[in-house]
Amino acid sequence: MQCSYFDADRCRSCTLLGRSYADQLAGKEEHCRTLLADFPALEWLPPVASRESGFRNKAKMAVAGTAEDPQLGILDGGGRGVDLRECGLYPASLHATFPVLAEFVGRARLTPYDVPRRRGQLKNLLVTESPDGELMVRFVLRTDESVVRIRKHLPWLRQALPKLAVASANILPEHKAVLEGEREIVLTDQQTLRMGVDGVDLHLRPQSFFQTNTDVAAALYRQARAWVDELAPASLWDLYCGVGGFALHCADGDRNVTGIEVSREAIASAELTRAQAGLGRVRFEAGDATAFALAAEQAPELVIVNPPRRGIGPDLAGWLESSSVRSVIYSSCNAVSLARDLAAMPSLRPRRARVLDMFPQTAHYEALVLLERAPGGAGQRPPATRTTAPLT
């Protein structure tokens, strides 16, 4: 991928841009293989490649400049704006939204936040596109003072962006390097963006997490589902479930599935999909994944974990090691913490692994590993039993 911003040294976020894509993908798999070298019996499936450009479904644009001439992109080391509207990571459909949003900033008189001076209102614009081309636009503001003007001009924005489905204002009063605040004001009747992935309609609320590469996310869910279908567990937990991607893809009529996620927004999204699909054996609960596992009276036959970069940590790894869980599917965005967690679960042996390139042009990637209980290595907790009554 050729990038004028990279060539001009205006943006160096894509740290691998100078390497061929084939070399990038091979390097990522080699990195993961090296970190998991303590498991020589591990079967490596072919890595999943991505499009080299235009693969992102979400734009996270810092806003600088003035309301009349806003800059949408990133901030440099001094807090000044670097306009990146033509970034090659975004598809043409997202590129088309940026000039419209820039004009809206002027119409609504949304003064960009000046980081060095700590003045202004509009900090970030977050734009997400569904596979069907629908849009969610979030305005990250220092205070709610500008919300009335956003509401006033929202009809113009909806006319200019006919695919706009969800718009919201996020309030971030603190002066710190974070993307969004805790308070969200939804400005449209529709509150969720429908993300259709392999026949499953996931619903994304403004503060819910979703993978930024829809095609590779679909491949990730397909691989997990194939492993689950092969093992055919009667009961399954999806820990750190987000909007329920793994849980909903792995559900069937005879399997009890429980999804746990700390974000109530994400759980509300997952519950909406579950209800629309009529999945009586699937349930979701907002809470801490480790606390849920430690408090459970029974363990399921299979657990899927999809933790943040820090990994699952010693407490959950220890619980999995001593439990009766027969299989674990570990989805990791950080192979360093993945290797550390696997070492803490010696009775659960990694059998298969696959690298999925969720983030081309960077050193980041997703790794999916299937672990199975070694013979004679079962833990102390009794397995969950198959039931016929739906969960409530």
Short mmCIF file of C-alpha atoms in Angstrom, two decimals:
data_model
loop_
_atom_site.label_atom_id
_atom_site.label_comp_id
_atom_site.label_asym_id
_atom_site.label_seq_id
_atom_site.Cartn_x
_atom_site.Cartn_y
_atom_site.Cartn_z
CA MET A 1 0.00 0.00 0.00
CA GLN A 2 1.39 3.39 -1.02
CA CYS A 3 0.74 6.20 1.48
CA SER A 4 1.66 9.84 0.91
CA TYR A 5 1.31 10.57 4.63
CA PHE A 6 3.88 7.89 5.47
CA ASP A 7 6.22 8.99 2.70
CA ALA A 8 6.05 12.60 3.91
CA ASP A 9 6.63 11.50 7.52
CA ARG A 10 3.29 13.00 8.57
CA CYS A 11 1.98 9.73 10.01
CA ARG A 12 3.96 6.67 11.05
CA SER A 13 1.13 4.67 12.63
CA CYS A 14 1.51 1.92 10.00
CA THR A 15 4.90 0.71 11.18
CA LEU A 16 5.20 -2.12 8.62
CA LEU A 17 4.21 -0.09 5.57
CA GLY A 18 7.66 -0.40 4.03
CA ARG A 19 7.43 -4.23 3.90
CA SER A 20 5.55 -6.31 1.34
CA TYR A 21 2.29 -7.71 2.60
CA ALA A 22 3.45 -11.31 2.15
CA ASP A 23 6.48 -10.52 4.31
CA GLN A 24 4.29 -8.87 6.94
CA LEU A 25 2.01 -11.90 7.19
CA ALA A 26 4.90 -14.36 7.34
CA GLY A 27 6.58 -12.25 10.02
CA LYS A 28 3.49 -12.22 12.19
CA GLU A 29 3.10 -15.98 12.02
CA GLU A 30 6.79 -16.45 12.82
CA HIS A 31 6.45 -14.08 15.78
CA CYS A 32 3.53 -16.11 17.15
CA ARG A 33 5.25 -19.45 16.50
CA THR A 34 8.34 -18.25 18.36
CA LEU A 35 6.33 -17.15 21.39
CA LEU A 36 4.53 -20.52 21.46
CA ALA A 37 7.64 -22.60 20.75
CA ASP A 38 7.21 -24.44 24.06
CA PHE A 39 4.34 -26.34 22.41
CA PRO A 40 6.03 -28.30 19.58
CA ALA A 41 2.99 -30.50 18.97
CA LEU A 42 0.88 -27.47 18.07
CA GLU A 43 -0.68 -27.74 14.60
CA TRP A 44 -0.54 -24.43 12.72
CA LEU A 45 -3.32 -23.72 10.26
CA PRO A 46 -2.63 -21.37 7.33
CA PRO A 47 -2.77 -17.70 8.37
CA VAL A 48 -5.80 -15.65 7.37
CA ALA A 49 -4.82 -12.71 5.17
CA SER A 50 -6.64 -9.40 4.93
CA ARG A 51 -7.07 -6.80 2.27
CA GLU A 52 -3.97 -4.61 2.39
CA SER A 53 -5.98 -1.36 2.30
CA GLY A 54 -9.54 -0.19 2.74
CA PHE A 55 -10.24 -2.81 5.41
CA ARG A 56 -11.17 -0.68 8.42
CA ASN A 57 -14.84 -0.39 9.32
CA LYS A 58 -14.17 2.35 11.87
CA ALA A 59 -12.49 5.75 11.66
CA LYS A 60 -11.20 7.30 14.87
CA MET A 61 -10.51 10.90 13.88
CA ALA A 62 -9.06 13.48 16.27
CA VAL A 63 -10.39 16.94 15.39
CA ALA A 64 -8.18 20.04 15.35
CA GLY A 65 -8.02 23.38 13.52
CA THR A 66 -11.10 25.59 13.48
CA ALA A 67 -14.82 25.04 13.02
CA GLU A 68 -14.56 26.64 9.56
CA ASP A 69 -11.51 24.57 8.58
CA PRO A 70 -11.36 21.42 10.75
CA GLN A 71 -8.57 18.89 10.48
CA LEU A 72 -9.64 15.24 10.83
CA GLY A 73 -6.92 12.72 11.62
CA ILE A 74 -4.37 12.49 14.40
CA LEU A 75 -2.51 14.82 16.73
CA ASP A 76 1.25 15.25 16.54
CA GLY A 77 3.58 15.26 19.55
CA GLY A 78 2.67 18.87 20.30
CA GLY A 79 -1.07 18.27 20.20
CA ARG A 80 -1.50 19.85 16.76
CA GLY A 81 -3.72 18.31 14.13
CA VAL A 82 -2.55 16.24 11.15
CA ASP A 83 -5.32 15.83 8.59
CA LEU A 84 -5.59 12.21 7.36
CA ARG A 85 -8.83 12.17 5.40
CA GLU A 86 -7.26 10.21 2.54
CA CYS A 87 -5.78 7.48 4.76
CA GLY A 88 -5.63 4.27 2.75
CA LEU A 89 -6.82 2.08 5.62
CA TYR A 90 -10.37 3.37 5.09
CA PRO A 91 -12.62 2.24 2.23
CA ALA A 92 -13.90 4.78 -0.30
CA SER A 93 -17.32 4.75 1.39
CA LEU A 94 -15.81 6.06 4.64
CA HIS A 95 -13.63 8.56 2.76
CA ALA A 96 -16.83 10.02 1.33
CA THR A 97 -18.16 10.82 4.80
CA PHE A 98 -15.21 12.96 5.91
CA PRO A 99 -15.89 16.12 3.84
CA VAL A 100 -19.55 15.95 4.84
CA LEU A 101 -18.64 15.71 8.52
CA ALA A 102 -16.12 18.53 8.15
CA GLU A 103 -18.86 20.73 6.71
CA PHE A 104 -21.18 19.73 9.54
CA VAL A 105 -18.58 20.84 12.08
CA GLY A 106 -18.77 24.32 10.58
CA ARG A 107 -22.57 24.37 10.27
CA ALA A 108 -23.02 23.36 13.92
CA ARG A 109 -20.17 25.65 15.05
CA LEU A 110 -18.37 22.82 16.83
CA THR A 111 -15.09 24.38 17.91
CA PRO A 112 -12.31 21.75 17.77
CA TYR A 113 -10.58 21.10 21.06
CA ASP A 114 -7.19 22.79 21.27
CA VAL A 115 -5.06 20.37 23.29
CA PRO A 116 -2.17 22.74 24.18
CA ARG A 117 -4.57 25.50 25.27
CA ARG A 118 -7.26 23.19 26.66
CA ARG A 119 -10.01 25.10 24.87
CA GLY A 120 -12.81 24.11 22.54
CA GLN A 121 -15.47 21.42 22.42
CA LEU A 122 -15.11 18.78 19.72
CA LYS A 123 -12.35 16.28 20.51
CA ASN A 124 -12.96 13.29 18.23
CA LEU A 125 -15.21 12.03 15.48
CA LEU A 126 -15.85 8.27 15.54
CA VAL A 127 -17.44 6.82 12.42
CA THR A 128 -18.38 3.13 12.06
CA GLU A 129 -19.70 1.50 8.88
CA SER A 130 -21.72 -1.72 8.80
CA PRO A 131 -21.32 -4.35 6.08
CA ASP A 132 -24.53 -2.94 4.54
CA GLY A 133 -23.07 0.57 4.42
CA GLU A 134 -25.06 2.04 7.31
CA LEU A 135 -23.22 4.52 9.52
CA MET A 136 -22.83 5.36 13.18
CA VAL A 137 -21.36 8.79 13.90
CA ARG A 138 -20.28 9.80 17.39
CA PHE A 139 -19.21 13.32 18.40
CA VAL A 140 -16.82 13.26 21.37
CA LEU A 141 -17.24 16.57 23.20
CA ARG A 142 -15.70 18.24 26.22
CA THR A 143 -19.16 19.24 27.56
CA ASP A 144 -22.77 18.87 26.45
CA GLU A 145 -22.94 22.60 25.53
CA SER A 146 -22.82 21.80 21.79
CA VAL A 147 -25.44 19.05 21.81
CA VAL A 148 -28.32 21.46 21.11
CA ARG A 149 -26.59 22.67 17.93
CA ILE A 150 -25.85 19.12 16.82
CA ARG A 151 -29.54 18.29 17.24
CA LYS A 152 -30.55 21.39 15.30
CA HIS A 153 -28.39 20.52 12.28
CA LEU A 154 -28.82 16.75 12.43
CA PRO A 155 -31.56 16.75 9.74
CA TRP A 156 -29.05 18.30 7.33
CA LEU A 157 -26.49 15.64 8.20
CA ARG A 158 -29.00 12.84 7.67
CA GLN A 159 -29.88 14.26 4.28
CA ALA A 160 -26.20 14.59 3.33
CA LEU A 161 -25.45 11.08 4.65
CA PRO A 162 -28.55 9.00 3.77
CA LYS A 163 -26.95 5.90 5.29
CA LEU A 164 -26.62 7.52 8.72
CA ALA A 165 -28.44 5.22 11.13
CA VAL A 166 -27.13 6.19 14.58
CA ALA A 167 -25.74 9.49 15.85
CA SER A 168 -24.64 10.27 19.38
CA ALA A 169 -22.69 12.71 21.51
CA ASN A 170 -20.11 11.32 23.92
CA ILE A 171 -19.02 13.58 26.78
CA LEU A 172 -15.33 13.53 27.73
CA PRO A 173 -14.65 16.41 30.16
CA GLU A 174 -11.21 15.24 31.31
CA HIS A 175 -8.03 16.45 29.64
CA LYS A 176 -6.40 13.10 29.01
CA ALA A 177 -5.34 10.88 26.15
CA VAL A 178 -8.42 8.66 25.90
CA LEU A 179 -10.83 8.23 23.03
CA GLU A 180 -14.17 8.70 24.76
CA GLY A 181 -15.92 9.38 28.06
CA GLU A 182 -18.49 7.43 30.05
CA ARG A 183 -21.58 9.51 29.22
CA GLU A 184 -23.34 8.93 25.90
CA ILE A 185 -26.31 10.87 24.50
CA VAL A 186 -27.99 9.06 21.60
CA LEU A 187 -29.49 11.58 19.18
CA THR A 188 -31.42 9.26 16.84
CA ASP A 189 -34.38 6.97 17.34
CA GLN A 190 -32.27 4.02 16.19
CA GLN A 191 -29.77 3.16 18.89
CA THR A 192 -27.82 0.25 17.41
CA LEU A 193 -25.90 -0.34 14.19
CA ARG A 194 -26.65 -3.73 12.67
CA MET A 195 -23.42 -5.56 11.84
CA GLY A 196 -24.31 -8.59 9.73
CA VAL A 197 -21.51 -11.17 9.97
CA ASP A 198 -21.94 -14.57 8.30
CA GLY A 199 -25.70 -14.57 8.76
CA VAL A 200 -25.63 -13.36 12.37
CA ASP A 201 -26.97 -9.85 12.92
CA LEU A 202 -24.83 -8.42 15.70
CA HIS A 203 -25.97 -5.08 17.11
CA LEU A 204 -23.47 -2.39 17.94
CA ARG A 205 -24.32 0.34 20.44
CA PRO A 206 -22.20 3.51 20.55
CA GLN A 207 -19.93 2.33 23.37
CA SER A 208 -19.75 -1.34 22.33
CA PHE A 209 -16.53 -2.88 21.02
CA PHE A 210 -16.37 -4.51 17.60
CA GLN A 211 -13.37 -5.69 15.61
CA THR A 212 -12.19 -3.05 13.12
CA ASN A 213 -11.78 -5.55 10.26
CA THR A 214 -15.14 -7.11 9.46
CA ASP A 215 -13.87 -9.69 6.95
CA VAL A 216 -11.21 -11.06 9.29
CA ALA A 217 -13.63 -10.94 12.23
CA ALA A 218 -15.96 -13.17 10.19
CA ALA A 219 -13.09 -15.61 9.56
CA LEU A 220 -12.30 -15.59 13.29
CA TYR A 221 -15.88 -16.52 14.19
CA ARG A 222 -16.03 -19.18 11.47
CA GLN A 223 -12.89 -20.86 12.76
CA ALA A 224 -14.10 -20.86 16.35
CA ARG A 225 -17.49 -22.21 15.28
CA ALA A 226 -15.84 -25.02 13.29
CA TRP A 227 -13.83 -26.10 16.34
CA VAL A 228 -16.88 -25.89 18.60
CA ASP A 229 -19.01 -27.90 16.19
CA GLU A 230 -16.29 -30.54 15.99
CA LEU A 231 -16.08 -30.85 19.78
CA ALA A 232 -19.89 -30.60 20.20
CA PRO A 233 -19.95 -29.40 23.84
CA ALA A 234 -23.27 -29.39 25.64
CA SER A 235 -22.34 -26.20 27.48
CA LEU A 236 -20.16 -23.22 26.56
CA TRP A 237 -19.07 -19.95 28.12
CA ASP A 238 -17.96 -16.94 26.11
CA LEU A 239 -15.91 -14.82 28.51
CA TYR A 240 -15.14 -11.20 27.54
CA CYS A 241 -17.94 -11.72 25.03
CA GLY A 242 -18.39 -8.12 23.84
CA VAL A 243 -21.52 -7.92 21.67
CA GLY A 244 -21.68 -11.72 21.66
CA GLY A 245 -19.82 -12.55 18.46
CA PHE A 246 -18.43 -15.93 19.52
CA ALA A 247 -21.42 -16.94 21.65
CA LEU A 248 -23.98 -16.18 18.95
CA HIS A 249 -22.00 -17.83 16.18
CA CYS A 250 -21.51 -20.98 18.28
CA ALA A 251 -25.10 -21.32 19.49
CA ASP A 252 -27.28 -24.21 18.40
CA GLY A 253 -30.54 -25.71 19.56
CA ASP A 254 -28.97 -28.20 21.98
CA ARG A 255 -26.18 -26.14 23.54
CA ASN A 256 -26.33 -23.98 26.66
CA VAL A 257 -24.33 -20.81 25.97
CA THR A 258 -23.48 -18.07 28.47
CA GLY A 259 -21.77 -14.81 27.54
CA ILE A 260 -20.08 -12.59 30.14
CA GLU A 261 -18.91 -9.03 29.49
CA VAL A 262 -18.20 -6.12 31.83
CA SER A 263 -19.78 -3.55 29.45
CA ARG A 264 -23.52 -3.24 29.97
CA GLU A 265 -23.80 -1.53 26.58
CA ALA A 266 -22.31 -4.57 24.89
CA ILE A 267 -24.55 -6.95 26.83
CA ALA A 268 -27.62 -4.95 25.80
CA SER A 269 -26.49 -5.33 22.19
CA ALA A 270 -25.95 -9.08 22.60
CA GLU A 271 -29.34 -9.52 24.24
CA LEU A 272 -31.02 -7.78 21.31
CA THR A 273 -29.47 -10.22 18.84
CA ARG A 274 -30.34 -13.18 21.07
CA ALA A 275 -33.97 -12.09 21.35
CA GLN A 276 -34.36 -11.45 17.63
CA ALA A 277 -32.84 -14.83 16.80
CA GLY A 278 -35.02 -16.63 19.35
CA LEU A 279 -32.06 -18.34 21.01
CA GLY A 280 -33.61 -19.70 24.19
CA ARG A 281 -30.48 -21.54 25.33
CA VAL A 282 -28.28 -18.46 25.13
CA ARG A 283 -28.02 -15.92 27.90
CA PHE A 284 -25.80 -12.90 28.54
CA GLU A 285 -24.79 -11.28 31.79
CA ALA A 286 -22.88 -8.10 32.59
CA GLY A 287 -19.99 -8.75 34.94
CA ASP A 288 -16.31 -9.49 35.40
CA ALA A 289 -15.27 -12.68 33.60
CA THR A 290 -12.90 -13.89 36.31
CA ALA A 291 -15.35 -13.18 39.14
CA PHE A 292 -18.08 -15.03 37.26
CA ALA A 293 -15.92 -18.11 36.79
CA LEU A 294 -14.68 -18.18 40.38
CA ALA A 295 -18.23 -17.94 41.72
CA ALA A 296 -19.75 -20.57 39.41
CA GLU A 297 -21.05 -23.80 40.94
CA GLN A 298 -20.50 -25.76 37.73
CA ALA A 299 -18.03 -25.47 34.88
CA PRO A 300 -19.04 -25.80 31.22
CA GLU A 301 -17.47 -28.27 28.84
CA LEU A 302 -15.89 -25.54 26.70
CA VAL A 303 -14.81 -21.96 27.39
CA ILE A 304 -14.02 -19.26 24.83
CA VAL A 305 -11.92 -16.36 26.10
CA ASN A 306 -11.32 -13.15 24.16
CA PRO A 307 -9.53 -10.89 26.65
CA PRO A 308 -7.96 -7.46 26.17
CA ARG A 309 -4.22 -7.18 25.54
CA ARG A 310 -3.32 -7.95 29.15
CA GLY A 311 -4.68 -11.51 28.77
CA ILE A 312 -6.83 -13.51 31.16
CA GLY A 313 -4.39 -13.26 34.08
CA PRO A 314 -3.34 -15.76 36.76
CA ASP A 315 -6.67 -16.05 38.58
CA LEU A 316 -8.74 -17.09 35.58
CA ALA A 317 -5.91 -19.20 34.18
CA GLY A 318 -5.67 -20.96 37.55
CA TRP A 319 -9.40 -21.57 37.63
CA LEU A 320 -9.37 -23.04 34.12
CA GLU A 321 -6.40 -25.25 35.02
CA SER A 322 -8.12 -26.70 38.09
CA SER A 323 -11.62 -26.91 36.60
CA SER A 324 -13.28 -29.70 34.65
CA VAL A 325 -13.41 -27.63 31.47
CA ARG A 326 -12.48 -30.00 28.66
CA SER A 327 -11.57 -27.46 25.97
CA VAL A 328 -10.66 -23.78 25.69
CA ILE A 329 -10.62 -21.56 22.63
CA TYR A 330 -8.37 -18.57 23.28
CA SER A 331 -8.66 -15.55 20.99
CA SER A 332 -5.75 -13.19 21.62
CA CYS A 333 -4.70 -9.79 20.31
CA ASN A 334 -1.38 -10.04 22.18
CA ALA A 335 0.65 -13.22 21.73
CA VAL A 336 2.97 -12.24 24.60
CA SER A 337 0.18 -12.43 27.20
CA LEU A 338 -1.23 -15.45 25.36
CA ALA A 339 2.03 -17.39 25.85
CA ARG A 340 2.14 -16.42 29.52
CA ASP A 341 -1.46 -17.57 30.09
CA LEU A 342 -0.92 -20.87 28.25
CA ALA A 343 2.09 -21.62 30.45
CA ALA A 344 -0.16 -21.23 33.50
CA MET A 345 -2.53 -23.96 32.25
CA PRO A 346 -0.30 -27.03 31.70
CA SER A 347 -3.21 -29.50 31.79
CA LEU A 348 -4.86 -27.69 28.88
CA ARG A 349 -2.59 -28.42 25.94
CA PRO A 350 -2.61 -26.24 22.81
CA ARG A 351 -3.59 -28.40 19.85
CA ARG A 352 -4.20 -26.03 16.97
CA ALA A 353 -3.42 -22.38 16.28
CA ARG A 354 -4.07 -19.83 13.58
CA VAL A 355 -2.88 -16.28 12.98
CA LEU A 356 -5.49 -13.89 11.58
CA ASP A 357 -4.25 -10.56 10.24
CA MET A 358 -6.79 -8.20 11.77
CA PHE A 359 -4.43 -5.21 11.49
CA PRO A 360 -2.43 -5.09 8.23
CA GLN A 361 0.47 -2.61 7.97
CA THR A 362 1.08 -2.87 11.74
CA ALA A 363 2.78 -5.44 13.96
CA HIS A 364 -0.54 -6.40 15.57
CA TYR A 365 -2.55 -9.50 14.76
CA GLU A 366 -5.09 -11.90 16.24
CA ALA A 367 -4.20 -15.46 17.23
CA LEU A 368 -6.74 -18.21 17.82
CA VAL A 369 -5.67 -21.30 19.79
CA LEU A 370 -7.59 -24.48 20.60
CA LEU A 371 -6.63 -26.14 23.91
CA GLU A 372 -7.78 -29.58 25.05
CA ARG A 373 -7.52 -31.24 28.45
CA ALA A 374 -4.66 -33.72 28.66
CA PRO A 375 -5.64 -37.31 29.57
CA GLY A 376 -5.77 -37.61 33.34
CA GLY A 377 -5.54 -33.84 33.73
CA ALA A 378 -9.17 -33.13 34.60
CA GLY A 379 -9.77 -30.68 37.39
CA GLN A 380 -11.83 -30.89 40.50
CA ARG A 381 -15.11 -29.32 39.42
CA PRO A 382 -17.94 -31.45 37.99
CA PRO A 383 -18.90 -30.75 34.38
CA ALA A 384 -22.17 -29.04 33.57
CA THR A 385 -24.91 -31.43 32.48
CA ARG A 386 -27.02 -31.20 29.36
CA THR A 387 -30.56 -30.05 30.06
CA THR A 388 -33.62 -29.64 27.88
CA ALA A 389 -35.16 -26.58 29.48
CA PRO A 390 -34.09 -23.20 28.06
CA LEU A 391 -32.04 -20.90 30.24
CA THR A 392 -33.87 -17.99 31.82
#
